[in-house]
PDB file of C-alpha atoms in Angstrom:
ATOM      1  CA  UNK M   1      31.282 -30.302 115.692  1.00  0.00           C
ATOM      2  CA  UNK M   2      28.889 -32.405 117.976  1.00  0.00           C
ATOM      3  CA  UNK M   3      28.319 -30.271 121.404  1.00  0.00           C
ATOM      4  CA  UNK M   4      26.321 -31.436 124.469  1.00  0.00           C
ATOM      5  CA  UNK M   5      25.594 -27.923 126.241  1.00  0.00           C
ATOM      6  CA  UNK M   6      25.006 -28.122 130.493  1.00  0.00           C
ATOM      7  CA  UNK M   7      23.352 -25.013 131.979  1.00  0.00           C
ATOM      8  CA  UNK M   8      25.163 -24.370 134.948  1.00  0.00           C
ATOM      9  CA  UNK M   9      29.046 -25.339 135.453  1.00  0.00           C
ATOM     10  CA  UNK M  10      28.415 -25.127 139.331  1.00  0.00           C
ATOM     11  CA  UNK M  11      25.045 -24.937 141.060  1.00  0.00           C
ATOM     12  CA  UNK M  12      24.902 -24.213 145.400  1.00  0.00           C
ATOM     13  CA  UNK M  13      21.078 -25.219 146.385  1.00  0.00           C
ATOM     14  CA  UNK M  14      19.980 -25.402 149.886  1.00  0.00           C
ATOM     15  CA  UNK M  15      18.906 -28.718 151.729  1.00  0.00           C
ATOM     16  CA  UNK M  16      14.822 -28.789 150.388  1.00  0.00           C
ATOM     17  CA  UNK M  17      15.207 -26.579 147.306  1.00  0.00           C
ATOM     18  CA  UNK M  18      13.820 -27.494 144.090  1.00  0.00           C
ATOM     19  CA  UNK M  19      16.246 -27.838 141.715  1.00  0.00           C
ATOM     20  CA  UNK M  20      16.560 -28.216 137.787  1.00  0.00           C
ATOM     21  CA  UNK M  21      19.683 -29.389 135.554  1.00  0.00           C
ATOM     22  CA  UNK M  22      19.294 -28.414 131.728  1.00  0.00           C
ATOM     23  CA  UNK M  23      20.984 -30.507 129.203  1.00  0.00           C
ATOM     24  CA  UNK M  24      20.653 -29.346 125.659  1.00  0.00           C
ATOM     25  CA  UNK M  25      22.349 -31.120 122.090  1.00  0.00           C
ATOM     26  CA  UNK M  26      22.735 -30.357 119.005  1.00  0.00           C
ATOM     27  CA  UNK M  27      23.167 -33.607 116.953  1.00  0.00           C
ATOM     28  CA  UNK M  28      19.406 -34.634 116.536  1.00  0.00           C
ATOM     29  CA  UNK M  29      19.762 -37.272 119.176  1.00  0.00           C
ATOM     30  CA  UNK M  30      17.404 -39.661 120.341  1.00  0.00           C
ATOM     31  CA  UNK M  31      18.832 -41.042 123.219  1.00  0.00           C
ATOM     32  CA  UNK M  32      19.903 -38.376 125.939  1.00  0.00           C
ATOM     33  CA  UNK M  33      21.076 -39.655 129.488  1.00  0.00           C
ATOM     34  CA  UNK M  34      21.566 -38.114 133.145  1.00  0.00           C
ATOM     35  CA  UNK M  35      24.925 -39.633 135.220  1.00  0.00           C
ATOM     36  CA  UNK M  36      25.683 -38.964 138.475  1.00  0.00           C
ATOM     37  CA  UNK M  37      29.797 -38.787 138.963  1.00  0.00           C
ATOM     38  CA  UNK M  38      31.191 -39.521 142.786  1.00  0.00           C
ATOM     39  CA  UNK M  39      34.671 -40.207 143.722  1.00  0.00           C
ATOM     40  CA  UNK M  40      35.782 -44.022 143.412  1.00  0.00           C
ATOM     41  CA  UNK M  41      32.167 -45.012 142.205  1.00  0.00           C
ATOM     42  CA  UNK M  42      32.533 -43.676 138.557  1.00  0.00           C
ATOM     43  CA  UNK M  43      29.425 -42.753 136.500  1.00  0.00           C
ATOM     44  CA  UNK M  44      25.802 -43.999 137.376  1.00  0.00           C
ATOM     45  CA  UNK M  45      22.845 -43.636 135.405  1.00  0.00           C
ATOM     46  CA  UNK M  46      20.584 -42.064 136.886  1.00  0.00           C
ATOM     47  CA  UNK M  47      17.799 -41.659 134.029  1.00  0.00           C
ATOM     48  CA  UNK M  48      17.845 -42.407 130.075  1.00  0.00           C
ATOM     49  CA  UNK M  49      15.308 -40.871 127.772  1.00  0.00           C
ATOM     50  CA  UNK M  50      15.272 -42.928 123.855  1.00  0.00           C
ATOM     51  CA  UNK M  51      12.538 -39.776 122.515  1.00  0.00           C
ATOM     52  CA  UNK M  52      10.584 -37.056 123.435  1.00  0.00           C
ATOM     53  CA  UNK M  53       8.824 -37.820 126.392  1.00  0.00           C
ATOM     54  CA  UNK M  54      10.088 -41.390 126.770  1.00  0.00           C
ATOM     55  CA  UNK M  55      12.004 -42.432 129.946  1.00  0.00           C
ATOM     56  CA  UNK M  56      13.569 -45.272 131.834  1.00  0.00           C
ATOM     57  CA  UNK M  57      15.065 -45.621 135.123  1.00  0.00           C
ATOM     58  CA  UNK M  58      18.879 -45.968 135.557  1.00  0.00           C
ATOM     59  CA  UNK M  59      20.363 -47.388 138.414  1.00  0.00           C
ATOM     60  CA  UNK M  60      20.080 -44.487 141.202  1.00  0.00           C
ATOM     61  CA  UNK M  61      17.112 -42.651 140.443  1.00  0.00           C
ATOM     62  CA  UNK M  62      15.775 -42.029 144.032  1.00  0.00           C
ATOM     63  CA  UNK M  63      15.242 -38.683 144.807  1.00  0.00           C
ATOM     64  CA  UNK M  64      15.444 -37.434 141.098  1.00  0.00           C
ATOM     65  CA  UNK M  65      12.993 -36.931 137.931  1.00  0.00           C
ATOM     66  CA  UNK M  66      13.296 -35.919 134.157  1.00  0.00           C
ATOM     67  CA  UNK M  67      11.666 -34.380 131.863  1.00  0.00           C
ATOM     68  CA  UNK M  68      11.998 -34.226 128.030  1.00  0.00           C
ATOM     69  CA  UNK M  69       9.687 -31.704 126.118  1.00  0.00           C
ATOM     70  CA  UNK M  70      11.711 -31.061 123.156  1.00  0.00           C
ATOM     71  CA  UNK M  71      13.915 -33.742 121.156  1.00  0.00           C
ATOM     72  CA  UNK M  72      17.003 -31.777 121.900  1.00  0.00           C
ATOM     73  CA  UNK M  73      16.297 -30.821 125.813  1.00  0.00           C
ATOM     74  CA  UNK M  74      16.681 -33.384 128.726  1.00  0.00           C
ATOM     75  CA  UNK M  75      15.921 -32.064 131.858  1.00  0.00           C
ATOM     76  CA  UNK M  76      16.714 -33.722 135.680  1.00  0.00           C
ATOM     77  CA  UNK M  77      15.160 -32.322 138.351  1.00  0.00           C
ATOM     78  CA  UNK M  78      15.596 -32.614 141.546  1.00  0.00           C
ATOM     79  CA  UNK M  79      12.023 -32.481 143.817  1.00  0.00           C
ATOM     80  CA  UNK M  80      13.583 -31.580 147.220  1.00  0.00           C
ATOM     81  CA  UNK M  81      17.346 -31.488 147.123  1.00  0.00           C
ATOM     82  CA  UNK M  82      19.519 -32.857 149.772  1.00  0.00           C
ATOM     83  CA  UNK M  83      23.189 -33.119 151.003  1.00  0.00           C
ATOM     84  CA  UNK M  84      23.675 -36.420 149.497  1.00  0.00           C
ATOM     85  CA  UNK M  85      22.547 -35.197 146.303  1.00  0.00           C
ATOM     86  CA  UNK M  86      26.113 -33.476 145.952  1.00  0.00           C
ATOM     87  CA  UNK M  87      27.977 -34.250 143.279  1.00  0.00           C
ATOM     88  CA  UNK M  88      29.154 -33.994 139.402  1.00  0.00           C
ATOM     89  CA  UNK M  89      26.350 -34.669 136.870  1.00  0.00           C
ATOM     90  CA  UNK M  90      26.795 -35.210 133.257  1.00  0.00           C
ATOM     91  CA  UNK M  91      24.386 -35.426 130.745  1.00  0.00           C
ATOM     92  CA  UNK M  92      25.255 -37.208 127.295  1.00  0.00           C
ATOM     93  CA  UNK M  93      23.521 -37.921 124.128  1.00  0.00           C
ATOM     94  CA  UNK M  94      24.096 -40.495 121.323  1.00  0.00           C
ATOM     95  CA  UNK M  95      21.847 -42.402 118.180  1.00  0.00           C
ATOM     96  CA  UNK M  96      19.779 -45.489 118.936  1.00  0.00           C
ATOM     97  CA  UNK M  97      22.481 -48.743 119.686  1.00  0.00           C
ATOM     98  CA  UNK M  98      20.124 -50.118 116.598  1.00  0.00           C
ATOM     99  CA  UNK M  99      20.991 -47.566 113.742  1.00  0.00           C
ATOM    100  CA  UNK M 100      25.216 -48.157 114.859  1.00  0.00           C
ATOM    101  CA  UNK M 101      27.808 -50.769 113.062  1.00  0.00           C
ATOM    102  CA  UNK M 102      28.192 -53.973 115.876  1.00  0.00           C
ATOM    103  CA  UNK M 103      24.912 -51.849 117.568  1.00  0.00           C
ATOM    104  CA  UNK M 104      26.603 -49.540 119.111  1.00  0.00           C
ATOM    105  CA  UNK M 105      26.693 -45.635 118.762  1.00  0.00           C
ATOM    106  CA  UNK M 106      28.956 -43.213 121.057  1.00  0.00           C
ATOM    107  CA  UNK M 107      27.852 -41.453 123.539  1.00  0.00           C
ATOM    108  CA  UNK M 108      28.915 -37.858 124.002  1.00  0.00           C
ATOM    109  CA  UNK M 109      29.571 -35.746 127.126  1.00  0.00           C
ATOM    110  CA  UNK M 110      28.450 -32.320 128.172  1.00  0.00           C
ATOM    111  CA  UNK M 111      31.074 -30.333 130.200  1.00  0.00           C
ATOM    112  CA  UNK M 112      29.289 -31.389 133.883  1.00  0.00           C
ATOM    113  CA  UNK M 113      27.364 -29.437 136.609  1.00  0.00           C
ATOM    114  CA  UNK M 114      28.756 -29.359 139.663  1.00  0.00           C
ATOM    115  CA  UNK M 115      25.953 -29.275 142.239  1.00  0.00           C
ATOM    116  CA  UNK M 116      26.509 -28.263 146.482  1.00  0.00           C
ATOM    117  CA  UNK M 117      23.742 -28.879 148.693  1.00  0.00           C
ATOM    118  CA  UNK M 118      24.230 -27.313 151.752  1.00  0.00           C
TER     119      UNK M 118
ATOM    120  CA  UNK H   1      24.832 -58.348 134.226  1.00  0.00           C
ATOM    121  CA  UNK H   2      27.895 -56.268 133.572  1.00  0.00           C
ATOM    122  CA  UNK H   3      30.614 -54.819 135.948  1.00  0.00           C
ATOM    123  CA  UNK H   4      33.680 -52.977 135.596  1.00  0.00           C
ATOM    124  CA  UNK H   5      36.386 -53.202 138.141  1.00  0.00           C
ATOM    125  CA  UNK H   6      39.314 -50.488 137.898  1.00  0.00           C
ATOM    126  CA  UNK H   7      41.721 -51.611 140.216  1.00  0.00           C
ATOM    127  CA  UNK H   8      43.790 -48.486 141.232  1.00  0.00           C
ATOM    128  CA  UNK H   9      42.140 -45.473 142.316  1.00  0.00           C
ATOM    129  CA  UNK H  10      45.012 -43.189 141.300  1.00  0.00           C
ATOM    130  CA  UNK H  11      48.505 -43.868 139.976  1.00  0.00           C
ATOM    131  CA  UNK H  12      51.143 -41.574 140.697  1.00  0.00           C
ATOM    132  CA  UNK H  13      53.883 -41.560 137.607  1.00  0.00           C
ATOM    133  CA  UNK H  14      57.120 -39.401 136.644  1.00  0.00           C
ATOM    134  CA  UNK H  15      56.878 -37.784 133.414  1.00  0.00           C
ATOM    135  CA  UNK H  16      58.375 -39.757 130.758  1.00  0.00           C
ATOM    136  CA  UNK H  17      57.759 -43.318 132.519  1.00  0.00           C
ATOM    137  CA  UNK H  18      55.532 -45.649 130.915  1.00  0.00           C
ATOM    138  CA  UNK H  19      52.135 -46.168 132.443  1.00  0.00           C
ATOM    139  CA  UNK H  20      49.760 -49.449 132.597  1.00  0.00           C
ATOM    140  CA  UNK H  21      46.034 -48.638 134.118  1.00  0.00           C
ATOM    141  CA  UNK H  22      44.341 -51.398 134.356  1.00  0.00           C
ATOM    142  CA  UNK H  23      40.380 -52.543 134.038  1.00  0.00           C
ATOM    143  CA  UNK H  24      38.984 -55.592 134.265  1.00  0.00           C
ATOM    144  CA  UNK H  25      35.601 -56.685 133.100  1.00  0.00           C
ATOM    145  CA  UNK H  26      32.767 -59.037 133.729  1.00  0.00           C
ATOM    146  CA  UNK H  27      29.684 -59.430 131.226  1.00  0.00           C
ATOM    147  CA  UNK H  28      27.455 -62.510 130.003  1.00  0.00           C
ATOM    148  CA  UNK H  29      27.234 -61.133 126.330  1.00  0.00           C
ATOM    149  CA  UNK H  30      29.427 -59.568 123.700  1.00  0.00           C
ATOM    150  CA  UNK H  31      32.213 -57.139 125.000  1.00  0.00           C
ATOM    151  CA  UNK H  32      32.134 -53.857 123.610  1.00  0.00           C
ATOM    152  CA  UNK H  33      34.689 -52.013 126.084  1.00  0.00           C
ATOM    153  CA  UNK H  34      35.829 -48.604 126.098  1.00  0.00           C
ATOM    154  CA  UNK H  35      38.011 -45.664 127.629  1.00  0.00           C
ATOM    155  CA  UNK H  36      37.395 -42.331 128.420  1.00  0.00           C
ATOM    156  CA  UNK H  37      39.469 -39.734 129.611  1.00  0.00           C
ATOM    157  CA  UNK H  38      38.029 -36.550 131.644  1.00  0.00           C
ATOM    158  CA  UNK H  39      41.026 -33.448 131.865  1.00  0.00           C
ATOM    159  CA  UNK H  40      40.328 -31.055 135.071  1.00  0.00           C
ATOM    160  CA  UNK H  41      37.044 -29.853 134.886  1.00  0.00           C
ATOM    161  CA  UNK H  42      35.347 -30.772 131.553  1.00  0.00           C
ATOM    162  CA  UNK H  43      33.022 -33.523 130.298  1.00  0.00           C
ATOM    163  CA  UNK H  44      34.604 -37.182 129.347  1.00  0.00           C
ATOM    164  CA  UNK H  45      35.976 -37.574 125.785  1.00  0.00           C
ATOM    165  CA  UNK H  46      36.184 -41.020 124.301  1.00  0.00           C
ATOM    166  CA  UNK H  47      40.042 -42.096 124.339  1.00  0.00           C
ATOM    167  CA  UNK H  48      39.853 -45.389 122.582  1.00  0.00           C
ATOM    168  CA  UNK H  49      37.296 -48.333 122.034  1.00  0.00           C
ATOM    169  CA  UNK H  50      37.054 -51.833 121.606  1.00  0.00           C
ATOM    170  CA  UNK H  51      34.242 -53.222 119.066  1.00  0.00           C
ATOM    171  CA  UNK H  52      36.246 -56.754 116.991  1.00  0.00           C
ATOM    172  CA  UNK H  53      39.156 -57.108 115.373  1.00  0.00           C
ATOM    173  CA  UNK H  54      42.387 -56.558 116.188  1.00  0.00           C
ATOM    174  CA  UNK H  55      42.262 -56.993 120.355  1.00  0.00           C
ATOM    175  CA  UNK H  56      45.387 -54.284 120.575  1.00  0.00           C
ATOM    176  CA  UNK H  57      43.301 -50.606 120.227  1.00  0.00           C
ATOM    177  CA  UNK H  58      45.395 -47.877 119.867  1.00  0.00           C
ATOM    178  CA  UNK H  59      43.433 -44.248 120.285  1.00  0.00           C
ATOM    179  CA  UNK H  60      43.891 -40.743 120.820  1.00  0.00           C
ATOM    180  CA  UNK H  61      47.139 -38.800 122.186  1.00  0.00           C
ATOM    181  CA  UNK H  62      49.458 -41.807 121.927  1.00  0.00           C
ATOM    182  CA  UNK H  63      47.610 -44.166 124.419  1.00  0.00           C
ATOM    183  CA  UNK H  64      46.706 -48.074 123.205  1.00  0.00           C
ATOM    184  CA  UNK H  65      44.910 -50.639 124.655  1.00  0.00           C
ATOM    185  CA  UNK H  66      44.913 -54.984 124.732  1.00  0.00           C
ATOM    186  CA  UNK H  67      41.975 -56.676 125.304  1.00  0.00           C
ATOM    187  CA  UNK H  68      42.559 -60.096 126.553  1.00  0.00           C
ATOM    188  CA  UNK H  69      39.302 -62.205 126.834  1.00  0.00           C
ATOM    189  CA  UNK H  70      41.039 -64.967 128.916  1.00  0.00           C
ATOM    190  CA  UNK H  71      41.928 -62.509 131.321  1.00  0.00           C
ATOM    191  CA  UNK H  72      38.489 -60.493 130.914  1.00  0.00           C
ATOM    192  CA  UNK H  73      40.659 -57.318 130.865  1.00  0.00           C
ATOM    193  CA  UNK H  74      41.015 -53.809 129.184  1.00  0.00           C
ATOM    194  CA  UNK H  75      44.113 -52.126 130.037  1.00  0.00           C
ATOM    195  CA  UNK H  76      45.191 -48.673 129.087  1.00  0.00           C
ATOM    196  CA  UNK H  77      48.834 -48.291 128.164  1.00  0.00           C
ATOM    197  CA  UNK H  78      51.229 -45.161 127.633  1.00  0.00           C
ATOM    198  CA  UNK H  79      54.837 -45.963 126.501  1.00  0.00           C
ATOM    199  CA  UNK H  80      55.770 -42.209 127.985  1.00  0.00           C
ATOM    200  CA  UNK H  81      53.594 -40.390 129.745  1.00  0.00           C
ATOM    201  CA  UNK H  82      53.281 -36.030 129.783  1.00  0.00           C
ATOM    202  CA  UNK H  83      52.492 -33.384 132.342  1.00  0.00           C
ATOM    203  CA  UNK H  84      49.280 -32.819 130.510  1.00  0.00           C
ATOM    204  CA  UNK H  85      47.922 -36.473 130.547  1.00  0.00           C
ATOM    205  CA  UNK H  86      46.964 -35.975 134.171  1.00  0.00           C
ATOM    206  CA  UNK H  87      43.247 -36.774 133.903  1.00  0.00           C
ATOM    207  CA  UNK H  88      41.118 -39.114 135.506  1.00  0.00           C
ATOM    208  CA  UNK H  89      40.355 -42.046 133.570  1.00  0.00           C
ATOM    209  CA  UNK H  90      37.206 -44.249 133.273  1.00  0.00           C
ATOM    210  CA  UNK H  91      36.832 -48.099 131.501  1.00  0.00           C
ATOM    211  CA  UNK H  92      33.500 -48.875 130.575  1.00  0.00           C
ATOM    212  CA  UNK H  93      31.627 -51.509 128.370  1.00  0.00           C
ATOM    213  CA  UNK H  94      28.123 -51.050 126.971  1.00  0.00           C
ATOM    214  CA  UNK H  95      25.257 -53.144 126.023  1.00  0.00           C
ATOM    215  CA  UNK H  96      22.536 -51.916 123.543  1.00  0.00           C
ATOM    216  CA  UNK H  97      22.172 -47.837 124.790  1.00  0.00           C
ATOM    217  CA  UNK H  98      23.454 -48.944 128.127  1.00  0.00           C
ATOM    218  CA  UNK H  99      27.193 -48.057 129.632  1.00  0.00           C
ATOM    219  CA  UNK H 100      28.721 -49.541 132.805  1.00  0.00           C
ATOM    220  CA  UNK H 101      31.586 -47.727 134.030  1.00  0.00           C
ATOM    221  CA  UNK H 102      34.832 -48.431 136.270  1.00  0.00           C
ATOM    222  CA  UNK H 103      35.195 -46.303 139.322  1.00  0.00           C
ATOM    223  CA  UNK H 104      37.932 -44.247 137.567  1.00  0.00           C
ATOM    224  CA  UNK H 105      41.730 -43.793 138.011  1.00  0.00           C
ATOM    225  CA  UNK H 106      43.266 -40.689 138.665  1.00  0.00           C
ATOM    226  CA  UNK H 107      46.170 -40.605 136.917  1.00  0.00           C
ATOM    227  CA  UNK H 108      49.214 -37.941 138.153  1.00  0.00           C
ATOM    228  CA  UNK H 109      52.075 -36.997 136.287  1.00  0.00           C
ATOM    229  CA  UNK H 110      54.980 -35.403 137.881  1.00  0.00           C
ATOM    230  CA  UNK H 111      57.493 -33.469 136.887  1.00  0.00           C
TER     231      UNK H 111
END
């Protein structure tokens, strides 16, 4: 059974803190992503990694930074957390859009962080 | 560029009624379109998707979609909805690695 692992289930940081969001898979993966998940705006991608120690930009990534290590690890940090940096983040994972039938290859979900900045 | 409009941020529904939520879509290439379903605090699980074919999708606890490239929409259908379909529910459509999602619709199911 494929199984996208998320380190914390709820995180409280304080306004300035330095704070890291794990993401682990077990599926052999290349492509691991970080969304950000806010009422009425749905998920944004914040960062996408395609291999170890690749990365792209997403749409919102302000204020954020990843780091991937290990094939399996994905990493967002945060350098100096503040209160709009409270939310839901999910990380996913899924093959290369190349290797799938019509180029495509799902994506799967990790259970979510909830993160509080106060 | 690629957008996804949901156009009801929640929909309130009696268990048992049928339920429509609906998505519309806007891209400049090939539509791959999807839905996902999150239940109270977990991670989204793919409901149904969209890839050729057959443009009526039917997926995962009884729910089926039409996609209607006229209309450039998506929309989720349930001919009777339960308690324990009361989820949140996101459309989304994805280019190469890439997925765009709706803004989600909450979907409540009364007793």
């Amino acid at each position: 059974d494929v199984k996208v692992t998320q380190s914390s289930r709820y995180l409280v940081k304080r306004t300035g803190e330095k704070v890291f969001l794990e993401c682990v898979q077990d599926m052999d993966h290349e492509n691991m992503f970080w969304y950000r998940q806010d009422p009425g705006l749905g998920l944004r991608l914040i960062y996408f990694s395609y291999d170890v120690k690749m990365k792209e930009k997403g749409d919102i990534p302000e204020g954020y930074s990843v780091s991937r290590e290990k094939k399996e690890r994905f990493s967002l940090i945060l350098e100096s957390a503040s209160t709009n940096q409270t939310s839901m983040y999910l990380c996913a994972s899924s093959l290369p859009a190349g290797t799938g039938t019509f180029g495509y290859n799902e994506q799967f979900f990790g259970p979510g962080t909830r993160l509080t900045v106060l | 560029a690629q957008s996804v409009t949901q156009l009801d941020s929640q929909v309130p529904v009696f268990e048992e009624a049928p339920v429509e939520l609906r998505c519309n879509y806007s891209s400049s290439v090939s539509v791959y379109l999807f839905w996902y379903v999150q239940y109270p605090n977990q991670g989204l699980q793919l409901l149904l998707k969209y890839l050729s074919g057959s443009t009526l999708v039917k997926g995962i606890n009884g729910f089926e979609a039409e996609f209607n490239k006229s209309q450039t929409s998506f929309h989720l259908r349930k001919p009777s909805v339960h308690i324990s379909d009361t989820a949140e529910y996101f459309c989304a459509v994805i280019s190469g690695n890439m997925l765009t999602f709706g803004g989600g619709t909450r979907l409540m199911v009364k007793p």
